[in-house]
Amino acid sequence: MDQKVSDVKVHKMGAWSPGPGCHGGCGVEVSVKDGKVVNVEGMDDHPWYQGRACARVLAMTQYMYHPDRLKWPQKRVGNRGEDKWQRISWDEAFDICEKRMKEIAEKSGPESIIFTQGTGRDVGGMISFLAYAYGSPNWTMLGLSGHSCFTPQLAAGYVMQGDFSFPDAAQFLPDRYDDPEWKAPEIAISWGSTLNRGCVDHYWSGHWFQDLMKRGTKLIVIDPRCTWEATRAVLWLQPRPGTDGALALAFLNVVTSEGLVDKAFIDKWCSGYDQLAERVKEFTPEWAEKISWVPKEKIIQCARMYAKAKPASIEIGRPVEGNPEGNQVIMNIHRLIAITGNLDIPGGNVICRPAYQVTTYPYSTEEVIQLYGADLHRKLSEKRIGADKYPLVKQFRAWAQEDCIIDQMETGKPYPIKGLWIQANNFLANQAQDTRRHYEASKNLDFVCVVDTFMTPTAQLLADIVLPAASFPEKDSIYCIGGPLNVIHKVVEVEECKSDWEINFTLAKRLNPKAVPWGSVREMLTDRMQPSGYTFEQMVDKVWDLAPKGHKCGSRPYRRFEKGELRKDGKEGFRTPTGKVELFNTSYEGWGLDPLPYYKEITPQGPITTPELYKEYPLIMMTGRRSPVLFHSEHRQIPWLRECDPDPVVELNPETAKEKGISNGDLVWIEGTMGRFRRKAKVTPIVHPKMIMVPHAWWLPETEGKSPNSYGIWDLNCNQTIPMGHQDSAGFGGGPISGMLCKVYKA
Amino acid sequence: MSRKGLLIDYDQCSGCHSCAVACKQEHKYPEGKWGIKVEEKVFVDPKRPNSSVRIDYIPFPTEYCDLCAARAKRGERPACVKACQSWCMYQGTLAEMTVLMEKMPRAVLYSR
Ligand code: SF4
Ligand code: SF4
């Protein structure tokens, strides 16, 4: 609902990017005066963040009206990387895209254009819409080796119990912590994530841990690097990066061997417990100590504290799934949650589903079919890159497999790749491991279009056409990936920017009118919101809604497995082939994968795998710690945010720094076997003396965009020294993002 | 009128910087000018159990903090207090604030 105060009108809405960049789903109040947004702050009567707001939301006015924002379509008039652009009209931009894309479809088939999204925004919805209308099955997130961010978490939940889960902070209840059914967990484990990042990695805001702690929850932190919350936790485990799998197995070992399990839950709702218990016998705490460097006493203590608490919950951070066997690690954590009886109970880990099962950003095959139909999905899966090779790529997420795409771009086999549609993805500055290889593979394509809010290194180096995307107060969209259904609605216009939906809708209509039967984006959004019974306009007034208790969409906790709310057939149990939490996993068995837990030393380099190399490169490089103010590669040009986290740093332990004669603020090289990059030293005891932490995705928009500088990416980007192609047997899992060896010296 | 204060339960401050940016937005302060600025303090004490390292964040109200006078006139709480993601900031009369402080292990009070 919108209120008018003097000449300022306050609009309430959800805040799903562009802008904050994240997957937050928070509610905000956008104040508009004379056609301009003058203030953005949190919305008190929204259940998720209750008036609070992250720095990125609070800096929206600087983001929207930034002088460097992309304001109109442009076409490249020099060579790629030369930074020569010409302003063109939207008509001309659409004409060019339509013509080039139709030519490519005719000559090489629509599958030869890759449609690549970034994280953040609602972009998964519109980019799949465009790709499918055009006829390409190759929708993906290029650069994200092995779907390494969030997809393993989704997929592991899907195979284990048909759904993924998050700690219960009453986020699915309209009255939140006041709901009488809700309970604070006795123990909550924060595993590899940073609390003060806010809510960037959806379904969960770091600060909800604090809400829980104020209500009596005790926190356990598992993180190689000391975080603020580690210093407030009752127990802190500091594993060697990439060994989370060993810890998870040892926890299973302790819990099963000591009988600290929920027998009633296992008997009724799980299958394969005896085989699981048998298999994990070998993974003793002593064994895990050698691998993970965590003393066995602490491993035992952690397992006992978690298993004896009722309820207890676990939040799984991105690094846990980012490593090569990410899927396997997450599956084992799900096994732990289930056998301790913490699944879908108040204060445990609750199953996450979008309200009313409304979807525009399809995560699973099931959702793709809901939106696009089984026939189209079957057809699209035939040529989808990686689907023939990896069972989970084929069966779970509709994305093409990123590592296989790069192989195919290089070899042209089984068919050549001719173009890239890049939307909200700055992979050359951000996630692409082996960055040079990604650049080399993409630099000579016939057609590249980038849709973004600012000029990026990726757009400079690759694009033929650059289109300006609208930020959230400039667009109509829906937030519905989990939790409340929110709408985002257009209250202002900025220059010639168009929303990702408008752009893709218009182009899809030109390419394939049959695929776009709606007259407008709003009409289509209303259609997609049908399961909720609301029209788009009704939701603009309502702002947000959660489905009522017992609704058949199964989006309201608790104990939905007892009530038949999880399965399509209405039977009790879980959405798996057997209806149980499959501790012995029949899906994995059917795909020829190991249905029970196993351990593989997953880092290609390290003290265990390459002891000789470890002598020459004595430090383990971790990357990707979250910033409270910068979202991945975004926001470097927003003054209010940049001044809170101004420099591309590397965090070094004082001992390490002293040994190398490095002082705080010195420029240093970080060198590994694949090359080196430069950072500013931040000397701090929060990192282990044998490790360093490199915040990812740095580029300097204030420097030259022209190649070879390209905003400094080749100087700063840590991913140049991390290989790709380390996905696990399911096709997921992201390589040694925090497991490469390196040395550090003064520049 | 009794003096007002901004109470910061800094034991709970996570270092999210929302207060700093909320304040800048409210006052249109340019880059470099802060009404409140967040500082990180890291201390090492080998004798501390569990973790020898302690990380504290503390938002420092500067001379440009006016306790959000304009918002107060509209009956709204200060921008930082509303935005704080840890809910560790409070505003009121000094007397009210010292009552709250009684229950906080580590807090600081800024008065104006
Ligand atoms: S009370 Fe207002 S002026 Fe003072 S620090 Fe908070 S936001 Fe800034
Ligand atoms: S908003 Fe609150 S938690 Fe965040 S830095 Fe400021 S005082 Fe700390």
CSV table of C-alpha atoms in Angstrom, one decimal, chain A residues 310-658:
chain,number,residue,atom,x,y,z
A,310,LYS,CA,16.4,-30.2,20.7
A,311,PRO,CA,15.7,-28.4,18.5
A,312,ALA,CA,18.9,-27.6,16.8
A,313,SER,CA,19.6,-26.1,13.3
A,314,ILE,CA,22.4,-25.8,10.8
A,315,GLU,CA,23.0,-23.0,8.3
A,316,ILE,CA,25.2,-24.1,5.4
A,317,GLY,CA,27.3,-21.3,3.9
A,318,ARG,CA,28.4,-21.2,0.3
A,319,PRO,CA,32.0,-22.4,0.8
A,320,VAL,CA,30.7,-25.7,2.1
A,321,GLU,CA,29.1,-26.5,-1.2
A,322,GLY,CA,31.7,-24.6,-3.3
A,323,ASN,CA,34.3,-27.3,-3.1
A,324,PRO,CA,34.4,-30.2,-5.6
A,325,GLU,CA,32.4,-32.7,-3.6
A,326,GLY,CA,30.0,-30.0,-2.5
A,327,ASN,CA,26.9,-32.0,-3.2
A,328,GLN,CA,28.2,-35.0,-1.2
A,329,VAL,CA,29.1,-32.7,1.8
A,330,ILE,CA,25.6,-31.1,1.8
A,331,MET,CA,23.9,-34.5,1.5
A,332,ASN,CA,25.8,-35.6,4.6
A,333,ILE,CA,24.7,-32.5,6.5
A,334,HIS,CA,21.1,-33.3,5.5
A,335,ARG,CA,21.6,-36.8,6.8
A,336,LEU,CA,22.7,-35.4,10.1
A,337,ILE,CA,19.7,-33.0,10.3
A,338,ALA,CA,17.3,-35.9,9.6
A,339,ILE,CA,18.7,-38.6,11.9
A,340,THR,CA,18.8,-36.2,14.8
A,341,GLY,CA,15.1,-35.4,14.2
A,342,ASN,CA,15.6,-31.8,13.4
A,343,LEU,CA,13.8,-31.7,10.0
A,344,ASP,CA,10.8,-29.5,9.6
A,345,ILE,CA,10.2,-29.0,13.3
A,346,PRO,CA,10.0,-25.7,15.1
A,347,GLY,CA,13.5,-24.4,15.7
A,348,GLY,CA,15.1,-27.1,13.5
A,349,ASN,CA,15.8,-26.9,9.8
A,350,VAL,CA,12.6,-26.1,7.9
A,351,ILE,CA,11.7,-27.0,4.4
A,352,CYS,CA,11.7,-23.9,2.1
A,353,ARG,CA,9.1,-23.4,-0.6
A,354,PRO,CA,7.8,-20.3,-2.2
A,355,ALA,CA,4.4,-19.1,-1.0
A,356,TYR,CA,1.6,-20.7,-3.0
A,357,GLN,CA,4.3,-22.4,-5.2
A,358,VAL,CA,4.3,-19.3,-7.4
A,359,THR,CA,7.5,-19.3,-9.5
A,360,THR,CA,9.1,-17.2,-12.1
A,361,TYR,CA,12.7,-18.2,-11.4
A,362,PRO,CA,12.6,-22.0,-11.8
A,363,TYR,CA,15.2,-23.7,-9.7
A,364,SER,CA,14.2,-27.3,-10.3
A,365,THR,CA,13.1,-29.4,-13.2
A,366,GLU,CA,9.7,-29.5,-11.7
A,367,GLU,CA,9.4,-25.7,-11.7
A,368,VAL,CA,10.7,-25.5,-15.3
A,369,ILE,CA,7.9,-27.9,-16.3
A,370,GLN,CA,5.4,-25.9,-14.3
A,371,LEU,CA,6.3,-22.8,-16.4
A,372,TYR,CA,7.2,-24.2,-19.8
A,373,GLY,CA,5.6,-27.7,-20.0
A,374,ALA,CA,7.1,-31.2,-20.1
A,375,ASP,CA,7.4,-31.3,-23.9
A,376,LEU,CA,9.5,-28.2,-24.2
A,377,HIS,CA,11.6,-29.3,-21.3
A,378,ARG,CA,12.2,-32.8,-22.9
A,379,LYS,CA,13.1,-31.2,-26.2
A,380,LEU,CA,15.4,-28.7,-24.6
A,381,SER,CA,17.2,-31.3,-22.6
A,382,GLU,CA,18.3,-33.1,-25.7
A,383,LYS,CA,21.0,-30.6,-26.6
A,384,ARG,CA,21.6,-29.0,-23.2
A,385,ILE,CA,25.4,-29.0,-22.6
A,386,GLY,CA,26.4,-31.4,-19.8
A,387,ALA,CA,23.0,-33.1,-19.5
A,388,ASP,CA,24.2,-36.2,-21.4
A,389,LYS,CA,27.2,-36.5,-19.1
A,390,TYR,CA,25.9,-35.7,-15.6
A,391,PRO,CA,22.8,-37.1,-14.0
A,392,LEU,CA,22.0,-34.2,-11.7
A,393,VAL,CA,22.5,-31.7,-14.5
A,394,LYS,CA,20.0,-33.6,-16.5
A,395,GLN,CA,17.6,-34.4,-13.6
A,396,PHE,CA,17.7,-31.4,-11.4
A,397,ARG,CA,18.5,-28.0,-12.5
A,398,ALA,CA,17.8,-26.8,-16.0
A,399,TRP,CA,21.1,-25.0,-16.4
A,400,ALA,CA,23.8,-26.2,-18.8
A,401,GLN,CA,27.0,-27.3,-17.1
A,402,GLU,CA,29.5,-24.4,-17.0
A,403,ASP,CA,32.7,-26.3,-17.3
A,404,CYS,CA,31.5,-28.4,-20.2
A,405,ILE,CA,30.4,-25.2,-21.9
A,406,ILE,CA,33.9,-23.8,-21.9
A,407,ASP,CA,35.2,-27.1,-23.3
A,408,GLN,CA,32.6,-26.9,-26.0
A,409,MET,CA,33.4,-23.3,-26.8
A,410,GLU,CA,37.0,-24.4,-27.3
A,411,THR,CA,36.5,-27.5,-29.3
A,412,GLY,CA,33.3,-26.7,-31.2
A,413,LYS,CA,32.1,-30.2,-30.4
A,414,PRO,CA,29.5,-31.6,-30.6
A,415,TYR,CA,28.3,-28.2,-32.0
A,416,PRO,CA,29.9,-24.8,-32.1
A,417,ILE,CA,29.0,-21.9,-29.8
A,418,LYS,CA,28.3,-18.7,-31.7
A,419,GLY,CA,27.0,-16.2,-29.2
A,420,LEU,CA,26.4,-15.1,-25.6
A,421,TRP,CA,23.5,-13.3,-24.0
A,422,ILE,CA,24.9,-12.0,-20.7
A,423,GLN,CA,22.5,-10.6,-18.2
A,424,ALA,CA,23.6,-9.5,-14.7
A,425,ASN,CA,26.8,-11.5,-15.1
A,426,ASN,CA,30.3,-10.0,-14.8
A,427,PHE,CA,32.1,-13.3,-14.9
A,428,LEU,CA,35.5,-11.9,-15.9
A,429,ALA,CA,35.7,-9.8,-12.8
A,430,ASN,CA,33.8,-12.2,-10.6
A,431,GLN,CA,33.2,-15.9,-10.5
A,432,ALA,CA,35.0,-17.3,-13.6
A,433,GLN,CA,37.8,-19.6,-12.3
A,434,ASP,CA,40.7,-19.7,-14.8
A,435,THR,CA,39.6,-16.3,-15.9
A,436,ARG,CA,42.0,-16.1,-18.9
A,437,ARG,CA,40.5,-19.4,-20.2
A,438,HIS,CA,37.0,-18.0,-20.0
A,439,TYR,CA,38.1,-14.8,-21.8
A,440,GLU,CA,39.9,-16.6,-24.6
A,441,ALA,CA,36.9,-18.9,-25.1
A,442,SER,CA,34.5,-16.0,-25.3
A,443,LYS,CA,36.4,-13.2,-27.1
A,444,ASN,CA,35.8,-14.2,-30.7
A,445,LEU,CA,32.1,-15.0,-30.7
A,446,ASP,CA,29.8,-13.7,-33.5
A,447,PHE,CA,27.3,-12.0,-31.2
A,448,VAL,CA,27.5,-10.9,-27.6
A,449,CYS,CA,24.9,-8.8,-25.8
A,450,VAL,CA,25.3,-7.6,-22.2
A,451,VAL,CA,22.4,-6.3,-20.1
A,452,ASP,CA,23.6,-4.6,-16.9
A,453,THR,CA,23.3,-1.5,-14.8
A,454,PHE,CA,26.9,-0.3,-15.1
A,455,MET,CA,29.7,-0.8,-17.6
A,456,THR,CA,31.7,-3.8,-16.4
A,457,PRO,CA,35.0,-5.4,-17.4
A,458,THR,CA,33.1,-8.3,-19.0
A,459,ALA,CA,31.0,-5.9,-21.1
A,460,GLN,CA,34.0,-3.9,-22.2
A,461,LEU,CA,35.9,-7.0,-23.2
A,462,LEU,CA,33.2,-9.0,-24.9
A,463,ALA,CA,30.0,-7.1,-25.8
A,464,ASP,CA,28.7,-5.9,-29.2
A,465,ILE,CA,25.6,-4.4,-27.7
A,466,VAL,CA,25.1,-3.2,-24.1
A,467,LEU,CA,21.6,-2.6,-22.8
A,468,PRO,CA,20.8,-0.6,-19.6
A,469,ALA,CA,18.8,-2.5,-17.0
A,470,ALA,CA,16.4,-0.8,-14.6
A,471,SER,CA,16.9,-1.0,-10.8
A,472,PHE,CA,14.1,-2.4,-8.6
A,473,PRO,CA,12.1,0.8,-8.1
A,474,GLU,CA,12.0,1.2,-11.9
A,475,LYS,CA,10.4,-2.1,-12.7
A,476,ASP,CA,7.6,-4.6,-12.2
A,477,SER,CA,8.5,-8.0,-11.0
A,478,ILE,CA,7.7,-10.7,-8.4
A,479,TYR,CA,9.8,-12.0,-5.5
A,480,CYS,CA,8.8,-15.6,-5.0
A,481,ILE,CA,11.9,-17.9,-4.5
A,482,GLY,CA,11.0,-18.8,-1.0
A,483,GLY,CA,9.1,-17.2,1.9
A,484,PRO,CA,6.7,-14.5,1.2
A,485,LEU,CA,5.3,-13.6,-2.2
A,486,ASN,CA,6.3,-9.9,-2.7
A,487,VAL,CA,5.8,-7.7,-5.7
A,488,ILE,CA,8.2,-5.0,-6.9
A,489,HIS,CA,6.6,-2.2,-8.8
A,490,LYS,CA,7.7,0.6,-11.0
A,491,VAL,CA,7.5,4.0,-9.3
A,492,VAL,CA,10.0,6.0,-11.3
A,493,GLU,CA,11.9,5.9,-14.6
A,494,VAL,CA,15.6,6.7,-14.9
A,495,GLU,CA,16.8,7.8,-18.3
A,496,GLU,CA,16.1,5.1,-20.9
A,497,CYS,CA,16.7,2.1,-18.6
A,498,LYS,CA,14.3,-0.8,-19.1
A,499,SER,CA,13.7,-3.7,-16.7
A,500,ASP,CA,15.2,-7.1,-17.5
A,501,TRP,CA,11.6,-8.3,-17.9
A,502,GLU,CA,10.7,-5.6,-20.4
A,503,ILE,CA,13.9,-6.2,-22.4
A,504,ASN,CA,13.5,-10.0,-22.6
A,505,PHE,CA,9.7,-9.9,-23.1
A,506,THR,CA,10.0,-7.5,-26.0
A,507,LEU,CA,12.9,-9.4,-27.7
A,508,ALA,CA,11.2,-12.8,-27.1
A,509,LYS,CA,8.0,-11.5,-28.8
A,510,ARG,CA,10.1,-10.5,-31.8
A,511,LEU,CA,11.9,-13.8,-32.0
A,512,ASN,CA,9.0,-16.1,-31.3
A,513,PRO,CA,5.6,-14.4,-30.9
A,514,LYS,CA,3.9,-17.8,-30.1
A,515,ALA,CA,5.9,-18.1,-26.9
A,516,VAL,CA,4.6,-14.8,-25.7
A,517,PRO,CA,0.9,-14.8,-25.6
A,518,TRP,CA,0.6,-12.0,-23.1
A,519,GLY,CA,0.0,-8.3,-24.0
A,520,SER,CA,2.3,-6.9,-21.3
A,521,VAL,CA,4.8,-7.9,-18.6
A,522,ARG,CA,2.1,-7.2,-16.0
A,523,GLU,CA,-0.3,-9.5,-17.7
A,524,MET,CA,2.3,-12.3,-17.8
A,525,LEU,CA,3.2,-11.7,-14.1
A,526,THR,CA,-0.4,-12.0,-13.1
A,527,ASP,CA,-0.6,-15.2,-15.1
A,528,ARG,CA,2.4,-16.6,-13.2
A,529,MET,CA,0.9,-15.5,-9.9
A,530,GLN,CA,-2.3,-17.5,-10.6
A,531,PRO,CA,-1.7,-20.1,-7.9
A,532,SER,CA,-1.9,-17.3,-5.3
A,533,GLY,CA,-5.2,-16.1,-6.6
A,534,TYR,CA,-3.9,-12.5,-6.7
A,535,THR,CA,-3.5,-10.2,-9.7
A,536,PHE,CA,-0.3,-8.2,-9.9
A,537,GLU,CA,-2.3,-5.0,-9.0
A,538,GLN,CA,-3.8,-6.7,-5.9
A,539,MET,CA,-0.4,-7.7,-4.7
A,540,VAL,CA,0.9,-4.1,-5.2
A,541,ASP,CA,-1.7,-3.1,-2.5
A,542,LYS,CA,-1.1,-6.1,-0.3
A,543,VAL,CA,2.7,-5.8,-0.6
A,544,TRP,CA,3.5,-9.3,0.7
A,545,ASP,CA,1.7,-12.5,1.6
A,546,LEU,CA,2.5,-16.0,3.1
A,547,ALA,CA,0.2,-18.9,2.2
A,548,PRO,CA,-2.2,-19.8,5.0
A,549,LYS,CA,-1.5,-22.8,7.3
A,550,GLY,CA,-2.2,-26.2,5.7
A,551,HIS,CA,-2.2,-24.7,2.2
A,552,LYS,CA,-1.7,-27.5,-0.4
A,553,CYS,CA,1.4,-25.7,-1.8
A,554,GLY,CA,3.2,-26.9,1.3
A,555,SER,CA,5.0,-23.6,2.0
A,556,ARG,CA,3.9,-23.3,5.7
A,557,PRO,CA,5.8,-25.3,8.4
A,558,TYR,CA,5.8,-27.6,10.4
A,559,ARG,CA,5.9,-31.4,10.2
A,560,ARG,CA,4.4,-31.2,6.7
A,561,PHE,CA,5.6,-34.8,6.0
A,562,GLU,CA,3.0,-36.0,8.6
A,563,LYS,CA,0.2,-34.1,6.9
A,564,GLY,CA,0.7,-35.0,3.3
A,565,GLU,CA,1.6,-31.4,2.3
A,566,LEU,CA,4.9,-32.2,0.6
A,567,ARG,CA,3.9,-34.7,-2.0
A,568,LYS,CA,1.9,-34.1,-5.2
A,569,ASP,CA,-0.1,-37.2,-4.5
A,570,GLY,CA,-1.1,-35.9,-1.1
A,571,LYS,CA,0.3,-38.9,0.7
A,572,GLU,CA,2.3,-38.4,3.8
A,573,GLY,CA,6.1,-38.4,3.6
A,574,PHE,CA,8.7,-36.6,1.6
A,575,ARG,CA,8.9,-35.8,-2.1
A,576,THR,CA,11.3,-38.6,-2.9
A,577,PRO,CA,10.8,-41.9,-4.8
A,578,THR,CA,10.4,-43.8,-1.6
A,579,GLY,CA,8.6,-41.0,0.3
A,580,LYS,CA,11.4,-41.2,3.0
A,581,VAL,CA,14.4,-39.2,3.7
A,582,GLU,CA,16.7,-41.4,1.7
A,583,LEU,CA,19.8,-41.9,3.9
A,584,PHE,CA,20.6,-44.6,1.4
A,585,ASN,CA,20.0,-42.6,-1.7
A,586,THR,CA,18.0,-44.4,-4.3
A,587,SER,CA,18.3,-41.5,-6.8
A,588,TYR,CA,22.1,-41.7,-6.6
A,589,GLU,CA,22.0,-45.5,-6.8
A,590,GLY,CA,19.9,-45.3,-10.0
A,591,TRP,CA,22.3,-42.9,-11.6
A,592,GLY,CA,25.2,-45.2,-10.9
A,593,LEU,CA,26.6,-42.9,-8.1
A,594,ASP,CA,27.5,-44.0,-4.6
A,595,PRO,CA,24.2,-44.0,-2.5
A,596,LEU,CA,26.1,-43.7,0.8
A,597,PRO,CA,28.6,-41.2,2.2
A,598,TYR,CA,32.2,-41.4,1.1
A,599,TYR,CA,35.2,-39.1,1.4
A,600,LYS,CA,37.6,-38.0,-1.2
A,601,GLU,CA,40.4,-35.5,-0.6
A,602,ILE,CA,39.1,-32.9,-2.8
A,603,THR,CA,41.7,-30.2,-3.1
A,604,PRO,CA,43.9,-30.7,-6.1
A,605,GLN,CA,46.7,-29.1,-4.1
A,606,GLY,CA,47.4,-29.0,-0.4
A,607,PRO,CA,49.4,-30.4,2.5
A,608,ILE,CA,48.0,-33.9,2.0
A,609,THR,CA,47.7,-34.1,-1.8
A,610,THR,CA,50.9,-32.3,-2.8
A,611,PRO,CA,53.3,-32.2,0.2
A,612,GLU,CA,56.3,-31.2,-2.0
A,613,LEU,CA,54.4,-28.3,-3.6
A,614,TYR,CA,53.3,-27.2,-0.1
A,615,LYS,CA,56.9,-26.5,0.8
A,616,GLU,CA,57.3,-24.1,-2.0
A,617,TYR,CA,53.8,-22.6,-1.6
A,618,PRO,CA,53.2,-22.8,2.1
A,619,LEU,CA,49.9,-20.9,2.4
A,620,ILE,CA,46.4,-22.0,1.7
A,621,MET,CA,44.4,-19.4,-0.2
A,622,MET,CA,40.8,-18.9,0.8
A,623,THR,CA,38.7,-16.6,-1.3
A,624,GLY,CA,35.2,-15.1,-1.2
A,625,ARG,CA,34.6,-13.7,2.3
A,626,ARG,CA,31.5,-11.6,2.1
A,627,SER,CA,31.5,-7.9,2.5
A,628,PRO,CA,28.7,-6.2,4.5
A,629,VAL,CA,28.5,-3.5,1.8
A,630,LEU,CA,29.6,-4.9,-1.5
A,631,PHE,CA,27.7,-7.7,-3.3
A,632,HIS,CA,30.1,-9.8,-5.3
A,633,SER,CA,31.5,-7.6,-8.1
A,634,GLU,CA,28.9,-4.8,-7.6
A,635,HIS,CA,29.0,-1.5,-5.8
A,636,ARG,CA,32.6,-0.6,-6.3
A,637,GLN,CA,31.5,2.7,-7.8
A,638,ILE,CA,28.9,3.7,-5.0
A,639,PRO,CA,30.7,6.2,-2.8
A,640,TRP,CA,28.7,5.5,0.4
A,641,LEU,CA,29.4,1.8,0.1
A,642,ARG,CA,33.0,1.8,-1.2
A,643,GLU,CA,34.2,4.0,1.7
A,644,CYS,CA,33.0,1.3,4.1
A,645,ASP,CA,35.1,-1.4,2.4
A,646,PRO,CA,37.5,0.6,0.2
A,647,ASP,CA,40.4,-1.6,-0.8
A,648,PRO,CA,41.1,-4.9,-2.6
A,649,VAL,CA,42.8,-6.4,0.3
A,650,VAL,CA,44.4,-9.8,1.3
A,651,GLU,CA,44.0,-10.8,4.9
A,652,LEU,CA,47.3,-12.1,6.4
A,653,ASN,CA,48.1,-13.4,9.9
A,654,PRO,CA,50.7,-11.2,11.7
A,655,GLU,CA,53.1,-14.1,11.9
A,656,THR,CA,53.0,-14.6,8.1
A,657,ALA,CA,53.4,-10.9,7.5
A,658,LYS,CA,56.4,-10.6,9.9
